[in-house]
Short mmCIF file of C-alpha atoms in Angstrom, two decimals:
data_model
loop_
_atom_site.label_atom_id
_atom_site.label_comp_id
_atom_site.label_asym_id
_atom_site.label_seq_id
_atom_site.Cartn_x
_atom_site.Cartn_y
_atom_site.Cartn_z
CA MET A 20 5.01 -3.65 13.69
CA ASP A 21 1.69 -4.80 14.65
CA ALA A 22 -1.26 -5.92 12.15
CA VAL A 23 -4.92 -6.79 12.17
CA TYR A 24 -6.11 -10.27 10.00
CA LEU A 25 -9.62 -11.47 8.93
CA ARG A 26 -10.49 -14.31 8.74
CA VAL A 27 -13.98 -14.88 7.02
CA ASP A 28 -15.22 -18.34 6.91
CA THR A 29 -18.63 -19.47 4.00
CA ASP A 30 -21.25 -22.05 5.17
CA VAL A 31 -19.69 -23.74 2.22
CA GLY A 32 -16.62 -24.65 3.95
CA ILE A 33 -14.21 -22.00 1.83
CA SER A 34 -12.37 -19.41 3.99
CA GLY A 35 -10.82 -15.77 3.24
CA TRP A 36 -8.36 -13.85 4.56
CA GLY A 37 -7.59 -10.14 4.57
CA GLU A 38 -6.06 -7.01 6.46
CA ALA A 39 -6.59 -4.27 7.81
CA PHE A 40 -4.18 -1.49 8.05
CA GLY A 41 -1.97 -1.70 11.74
CA PHE A 42 0.66 0.16 13.12
CA GLY A 43 -0.71 2.32 15.69
CA ALA A 44 -4.10 1.74 14.69
CA CYS A 45 -4.14 -1.94 15.45
CA ARG A 46 -6.25 -2.76 18.72
CA ILE A 47 -9.05 -0.04 17.83
CA ALA A 48 -9.22 -1.77 13.99
CA HIS A 49 -9.92 -5.31 15.65
CA ALA A 50 -12.27 -3.78 18.14
CA ALA A 51 -14.05 -2.34 14.98
CA ALA A 52 -13.95 -5.46 13.11
CA GLY A 53 -15.33 -7.49 15.94
CA MET A 54 -17.68 -4.66 17.17
CA VAL A 55 -18.91 -3.05 14.31
CA VAL A 56 -18.35 -4.77 10.69
CA ALA A 57 -19.03 -8.44 11.95
CA PRO A 58 -22.79 -7.86 12.91
CA LEU A 59 -23.89 -6.03 9.98
CA ALA A 60 -21.59 -9.24 7.91
CA VAL A 61 -22.55 -12.26 9.44
CA GLY A 62 -25.27 -13.82 7.82
CA GLN A 63 -24.86 -12.16 4.63
CA GLN A 64 -24.13 -13.05 1.00
CA ALA A 65 -20.20 -13.07 -0.17
CA ASP A 66 -20.94 -13.99 -4.11
CA ASP A 67 -21.71 -10.45 -4.31
CA ILE A 68 -18.91 -8.68 -2.85
CA PRO A 69 -19.87 -5.12 -4.56
CA THR A 70 -23.69 -4.76 -3.61
CA LEU A 71 -22.51 -6.10 0.26
CA MET A 72 -20.06 -3.53 0.43
CA ASP A 73 -21.86 -0.96 -0.87
CA ASP A 74 -24.25 -1.90 1.39
CA LEU A 75 -21.85 -1.92 4.24
CA HIS A 76 -20.57 1.83 3.65
CA ARG A 77 -24.18 3.32 3.80
CA LYS A 78 -24.64 2.10 7.03
CA LEU A 79 -21.15 2.78 8.55
CA GLN A 80 -21.20 5.94 6.22
CA SER A 81 -21.00 8.24 9.84
CA MET A 82 -17.74 6.42 11.18
CA ALA A 83 -16.33 4.68 8.09
CA LEU A 84 -15.00 7.42 5.40
CA ASN A 85 -11.85 7.28 6.83
CA GLY A 86 -10.44 5.51 10.32
CA PRO A 87 -10.82 2.10 12.26
CA VAL A 88 -13.87 1.39 10.57
CA ARG A 89 -12.81 1.78 7.20
CA PHE A 90 -10.19 -0.44 7.49
CA ALA A 91 -11.95 -3.45 9.01
CA LEU A 92 -14.12 -3.10 5.78
CA SER A 93 -11.07 -3.03 3.90
CA ALA A 94 -10.27 -6.67 5.48
CA LEU A 95 -13.54 -7.69 4.61
CA ASP A 96 -13.29 -6.81 1.08
CA ILE A 97 -10.21 -8.22 0.60
CA ALA A 98 -11.24 -11.35 2.22
CA LEU A 99 -14.31 -12.05 0.00
CA TRP A 100 -11.95 -11.35 -2.98
CA ASP A 101 -10.13 -13.63 -1.78
CA ILE A 102 -13.48 -16.59 -1.70
CA ALA A 103 -14.68 -15.41 -4.88
CA GLY A 104 -10.90 -16.22 -6.58
CA LYS A 105 -11.36 -20.02 -5.11
CA VAL A 106 -15.25 -20.31 -5.63
CA ALA A 107 -13.98 -19.31 -9.53
CA LYS A 108 -10.72 -21.21 -9.23
CA GLN A 109 -9.12 -18.06 -10.55
CA PRO A 110 -6.59 -15.64 -9.07
CA ILE A 111 -7.90 -12.52 -7.98
CA HIS A 112 -6.19 -10.21 -10.78
CA ARG A 113 -7.91 -12.34 -13.44
CA LEU A 114 -11.43 -11.51 -12.12
CA LEU A 115 -10.24 -8.22 -11.55
CA ASN A 116 -8.39 -8.29 -15.20
CA PRO A 117 -9.36 -11.59 -17.39
CA ASN A 118 -6.36 -10.42 -19.82
CA SER A 119 -3.91 -10.11 -17.15
CA HIS A 120 -0.41 -11.29 -17.62
CA LYS A 121 1.87 -9.71 -15.42
CA LYS A 122 4.31 -12.39 -13.96
CA HIS A 123 6.72 -10.48 -12.78
CA LEU A 124 6.25 -7.64 -10.28
CA PRO A 125 8.74 -4.84 -10.17
CA VAL A 126 9.36 -3.94 -6.12
CA TYR A 127 10.80 -1.08 -4.98
CA ALA A 128 12.55 -1.32 -0.90
CA SER A 129 10.80 0.81 1.15
CA LEU A 130 13.50 1.67 3.70
CA MET A 131 12.60 1.45 7.60
CA ARG A 132 13.80 4.61 9.15
CA MET A 133 17.11 4.65 10.41
CA GLN A 134 18.22 8.05 11.36
CA ASP A 135 21.78 6.50 10.90
CA ILE A 136 23.70 7.69 7.88
CA ALA A 137 26.14 4.63 8.46
CA ASN A 138 22.80 2.32 8.47
CA VAL A 139 21.47 4.08 5.72
CA VAL A 140 24.60 4.03 3.73
CA LYS A 141 24.67 -0.29 4.27
CA VAL A 142 20.93 -0.99 4.03
CA SER A 143 20.73 0.99 0.62
CA ALA A 144 23.65 -0.59 -1.02
CA GLN A 145 22.51 -3.90 0.55
CA ALA A 146 19.33 -3.00 -1.55
CA VAL A 147 20.93 -2.40 -4.48
CA GLY A 148 22.82 -5.67 -4.06
CA ARG A 149 19.31 -7.44 -3.81
CA GLY A 150 18.35 -6.04 -7.02
CA TYR A 151 15.97 -3.57 -6.45
CA ARG A 152 15.93 -0.51 -8.52
CA HIS A 153 14.76 1.55 -6.66
CA ILE A 154 14.61 2.89 -2.98
CA LYS A 155 12.83 4.65 -0.60
CA LEU A 156 13.91 6.31 2.45
CA HIS A 157 11.83 7.35 5.17
CA GLU A 158 14.60 9.92 6.39
CA ARG A 159 14.45 13.65 7.53
CA SER A 160 17.60 14.85 6.50
CA LEU A 161 20.39 15.68 3.63
CA GLU A 162 22.48 13.72 5.18
CA CYS A 163 21.03 10.58 4.75
CA VAL A 164 19.35 11.47 1.63
CA SER A 165 22.97 12.29 0.64
CA GLY A 166 24.74 9.16 1.59
CA ALA A 167 22.17 6.94 0.62
CA ARG A 168 22.28 8.26 -3.00
CA GLN A 169 26.16 8.10 -3.19
CA ALA A 170 26.04 4.40 -1.56
CA ILE A 171 23.95 3.32 -4.55
CA GLY A 172 24.43 5.57 -7.04
CA ALA A 173 22.82 7.77 -10.01
CA ASP A 174 21.27 5.26 -12.35
CA VAL A 175 19.21 3.45 -9.00
CA ALA A 176 15.77 5.68 -8.78
CA LEU A 177 15.80 7.09 -5.06
CA MET A 178 12.31 8.59 -3.07
CA LEU A 179 12.07 9.61 -0.02
CA ASP A 180 8.62 9.75 2.84
CA THR A 181 9.06 11.90 5.46
CA ASN A 182 5.70 10.68 6.55
CA CYS A 183 3.86 14.36 7.25
CA ALA A 184 6.55 15.38 8.90
CA TRP A 185 7.40 19.58 7.83
CA SER A 186 5.71 22.55 7.56
CA VAL A 187 4.84 23.62 3.75
CA ASP A 188 7.96 26.20 4.17
CA GLN A 189 10.07 23.52 5.79
CA ALA A 190 9.25 20.86 2.92
CA ILE A 191 9.93 23.69 0.17
CA GLY A 192 13.55 24.74 2.60
CA GLN A 193 14.03 20.77 2.40
CA ALA A 194 13.61 20.09 -1.02
CA GLN A 195 15.61 22.85 -2.22
CA SER A 196 18.47 21.55 -0.84
CA MET A 197 18.01 18.43 -2.27
CA ALA A 198 17.67 19.65 -5.74
CA ASP A 199 21.01 17.57 -6.62
CA GLN A 200 20.26 14.52 -5.18
CA ASP A 201 17.57 13.41 -8.23
CA LEU A 202 14.71 12.68 -6.06
CA PHE A 203 12.11 10.37 -8.28
CA TRP A 204 9.95 11.58 -5.56
CA ILE A 205 9.33 13.23 -2.10
CA GLU A 206 5.90 11.95 -0.31
CA GLU A 207 3.81 13.17 2.13
CA PRO A 208 6.45 16.23 2.83
CA ILE A 209 3.99 18.29 5.04
CA SER A 210 1.09 18.03 7.31
CA PRO A 211 -1.48 17.96 7.12
CA PRO A 212 -1.44 15.59 3.98
CA ASP A 213 -4.68 16.62 2.15
CA ASP A 214 -3.53 20.13 2.22
CA TYR A 215 -3.49 20.47 -1.29
CA ALA A 216 -2.20 23.88 -1.70
CA GLY A 217 0.76 23.59 0.47
CA LEU A 218 1.77 20.17 -1.95
CA ALA A 219 1.25 22.20 -4.91
CA ARG A 220 3.57 24.81 -3.51
CA VAL A 221 5.89 22.47 -2.69
CA GLN A 222 5.97 20.78 -5.97
CA GLU A 223 6.27 24.38 -7.70
CA GLU A 224 9.09 25.43 -5.05
CA GLY A 225 10.68 22.36 -4.12
CA ARG A 226 10.97 21.80 -7.80
CA ILE A 227 10.79 17.40 -7.28
CA PRO A 228 7.55 15.47 -7.86
CA VAL A 229 5.22 15.03 -5.57
CA ALA A 230 3.81 11.48 -4.54
CA ALA A 231 0.53 11.30 -1.65
CA GLY A 232 -2.47 9.55 -1.34
CA GLU A 233 -2.05 6.73 1.68
CA ASN A 234 -4.40 8.56 3.94
CA LEU A 235 -6.91 8.78 1.51
CA GLY A 236 -10.71 7.00 2.55
CA THR A 237 -12.59 7.29 -0.10
CA PHE A 238 -12.65 6.91 -3.70
CA HIS A 239 -14.24 10.16 -4.39
CA ASP A 240 -11.09 11.44 -1.81
CA PHE A 241 -9.05 9.59 -4.64
CA CYS A 242 -10.97 11.65 -7.33
CA ARG A 243 -10.39 14.82 -5.48
CA MET A 244 -6.67 14.02 -5.51
CA ALA A 245 -6.25 12.57 -8.53
CA GLY A 246 -7.32 16.11 -9.81
CA GLN A 247 -4.87 18.16 -8.57
CA PRO A 248 -1.76 18.77 -10.87
CA SER A 249 0.85 18.73 -7.80
CA ILE A 250 0.28 15.58 -7.19
CA ASP A 251 2.14 13.33 -9.10
CA TYR A 252 2.06 9.49 -7.61
CA LEU A 253 -1.52 8.74 -6.08
CA GLN A 254 -0.83 5.98 -3.19
CA PRO A 255 -4.16 4.67 -2.18
CA ASP A 256 -3.56 1.43 0.56
CA VAL A 257 -5.71 -1.53 -0.08
CA THR A 258 -5.47 -1.96 3.46
CA LYS A 259 -7.09 1.27 4.20
CA PHE A 260 -8.98 2.56 1.09
CA GLY A 261 -11.84 0.18 0.91
CA GLY A 262 -10.41 -2.89 -0.22
CA ILE A 263 -10.16 -3.90 -3.68
CA THR A 264 -13.29 -3.14 -4.52
CA GLU A 265 -12.51 0.30 -4.42
CA MET A 266 -8.63 0.06 -5.15
CA TRP A 267 -9.87 -1.12 -8.28
CA LYS A 268 -12.10 1.81 -8.83
CA ALA A 269 -9.64 4.14 -8.52
CA VAL A 270 -7.00 1.98 -11.20
CA THR A 271 -9.88 2.36 -13.34
CA TYR A 272 -10.05 6.20 -12.75
CA ALA A 273 -6.59 6.80 -13.01
CA ALA A 274 -6.08 4.61 -16.32
CA ALA A 275 -8.93 7.14 -17.86
CA HIS A 276 -7.70 10.42 -16.82
CA ASN A 277 -3.99 9.45 -17.13
CA CYS A 278 -2.81 9.43 -13.61
CA ARG A 279 -0.04 7.56 -12.01
CA LEU A 280 -0.57 5.13 -9.01
CA GLU A 281 1.58 3.76 -7.47
CA PRO A 282 -0.31 1.51 -4.44
CA HIS A 283 1.21 2.24 -0.76
CA SER A 284 1.66 -1.14 1.14
CA PRO A 285 4.02 -1.21 3.69
CA LEU A 286 2.81 -4.62 4.89
CA TYR A 287 3.69 -8.39 5.06
CA GLY A 288 0.27 -10.19 4.92
CA PRO A 289 -2.77 -10.58 3.01
CA GLY A 290 -3.14 -6.83 2.26
CA LEU A 291 0.55 -7.07 0.76
CA ILE A 292 -0.87 -10.55 -2.10
CA ALA A 293 -3.73 -8.29 -2.24
CA THR A 294 -1.64 -5.41 -3.97
CA GLN A 295 0.11 -7.45 -5.70
CA HIS A 296 -2.58 -9.07 -7.81
CA ILE A 297 -4.11 -4.80 -8.23
CA VAL A 298 0.16 -4.29 -10.01
CA ALA A 299 -0.86 -7.44 -11.96
CA ALA A 300 -3.85 -6.90 -13.15
CA MET A 301 -3.32 -3.10 -14.01
CA GLU A 302 -2.89 -2.43 -17.84
CA ALA A 303 0.07 0.63 -16.66
CA ASP A 304 3.04 0.13 -15.17
CA ALA A 305 3.55 0.14 -11.46
CA MET A 306 5.60 -0.73 -8.38
CA VAL A 307 5.03 -3.04 -5.19
CA GLU A 308 5.97 -1.33 -1.87
CA PHE A 309 8.02 -4.30 -0.01
CA TYR A 310 8.95 -2.36 3.59
CA TYR A 311 12.29 -4.02 3.71
CA CYS A 312 13.43 -6.56 6.02
CA GLU A 313 14.11 -10.09 7.04
CA LEU A 314 11.53 -11.13 8.69
CA GLY A 315 12.17 -14.24 11.67
CA ALA A 316 9.28 -15.65 10.40
CA SER A 317 6.86 -14.94 7.27
CA PRO A 318 3.44 -15.37 7.56
CA MET A 319 2.68 -15.54 3.68
CA GLY A 320 5.48 -17.93 3.28
CA GLU A 321 7.54 -17.32 0.35
CA GLY A 322 4.45 -15.14 -1.09
CA ILE A 323 6.25 -11.72 0.27
CA TYR A 324 9.63 -11.93 -0.69
CA THR A 325 11.17 -10.41 -4.17
CA SER A 326 14.36 -12.09 -6.12
CA ASP A 327 16.52 -9.18 -8.07
CA GLY A 328 14.07 -7.02 -7.56
CA PHE A 329 10.92 -8.35 -8.68
CA MET A 330 7.81 -10.77 -6.97
CA THR A 331 6.00 -13.15 -8.60
CA ALA A 332 2.56 -12.77 -9.37
CA PRO A 333 0.66 -14.90 -7.30
CA ASP A 334 -1.22 -17.62 -9.57
CA GLY A 335 -3.36 -19.94 -7.98
CA PRO A 336 -7.41 -19.39 -6.84
CA GLY A 337 -8.41 -16.63 -4.41
CA LEU A 338 -5.01 -14.59 -3.30
CA GLY A 339 -3.09 -18.13 -3.87
CA VAL A 340 -1.01 -17.68 -0.98
CA GLU A 341 -2.20 -19.17 2.20
CA VAL A 342 -1.98 -17.28 5.87
CA ASP A 343 0.30 -19.52 8.01
CA VAL A 344 -2.01 -20.22 10.78
CA GLU A 345 1.20 -21.48 12.60
CA ILE A 346 2.93 -18.64 12.55
CA ILE A 347 -0.09 -16.38 13.57
CA GLU A 348 -1.28 -18.49 16.37
CA LYS A 349 2.81 -18.44 17.99
CA TYR A 350 2.81 -14.37 17.33
CA ARG A 351 -0.63 -13.12 18.02
CA THR A 352 -1.12 -10.79 20.95
CA ALA A 353 -5.61 -10.62 20.46
#
């Protein structure tokens, strides 16, 4: 799994780290950061994040409503918040919410797609044994879902993310076949992901709560999705959605309109740490998504790991966790 990390240096010697959504978009997001965003950002003031980011979004609105340029802007925004926290000597979650008090953040284990029932059973049971009380699968068959349910028992929440694998009719049929598996939610069950009428049919006829939103580009996209009664869990991603600034707008909107926001964060870098800060600052309950595996080397040290199904809210200035540059240099590809 490739990722794009962005370091922003200031002329007063303070640096910040951000992350652009990666996976298959890495090379394009990396190019967008260097060719499109950096020329507009270098030389600007770093201390008024909303004004700077609004200016950049306006200048790039023809190419940054979604996709790699938006991802690059997200990385810049996260890095600027890291800098702001370091300047204020406060963790980001207290800059967002001065009354932030959460110490332990509940985490759900987001399992990689395995497609093998024996492995699904093994890893699901292992995750529960490590204290996780919410397990998310990325499978596409009743057999894998049923195997996981039997492995984890009835008292552990089970979610299913199909990554937009099905048509509306296929999703309804699959959801109905899984009616007795007690799914907490079914995530992005159809393609395209913004087919709200189709998602409404899946929820109504499939009778399973629907989660979606990782592919949202802007705050206004979020508001439109939040207005759909067919979406029970809204899932913007800080590395796609415009960074912490836009995510906090979404958090505020969700709180005012009684919507459930569960951030998307299958990440291991600054984006995951930024998500921790967002969850820590939220008044509402929310979980951190952890892409469940054991890394050979962690770019954020121990900051990404869990204990008994919880992460500790970072309490140092800025992100509160420094990128391990030696790990970056060892594994970097660009």
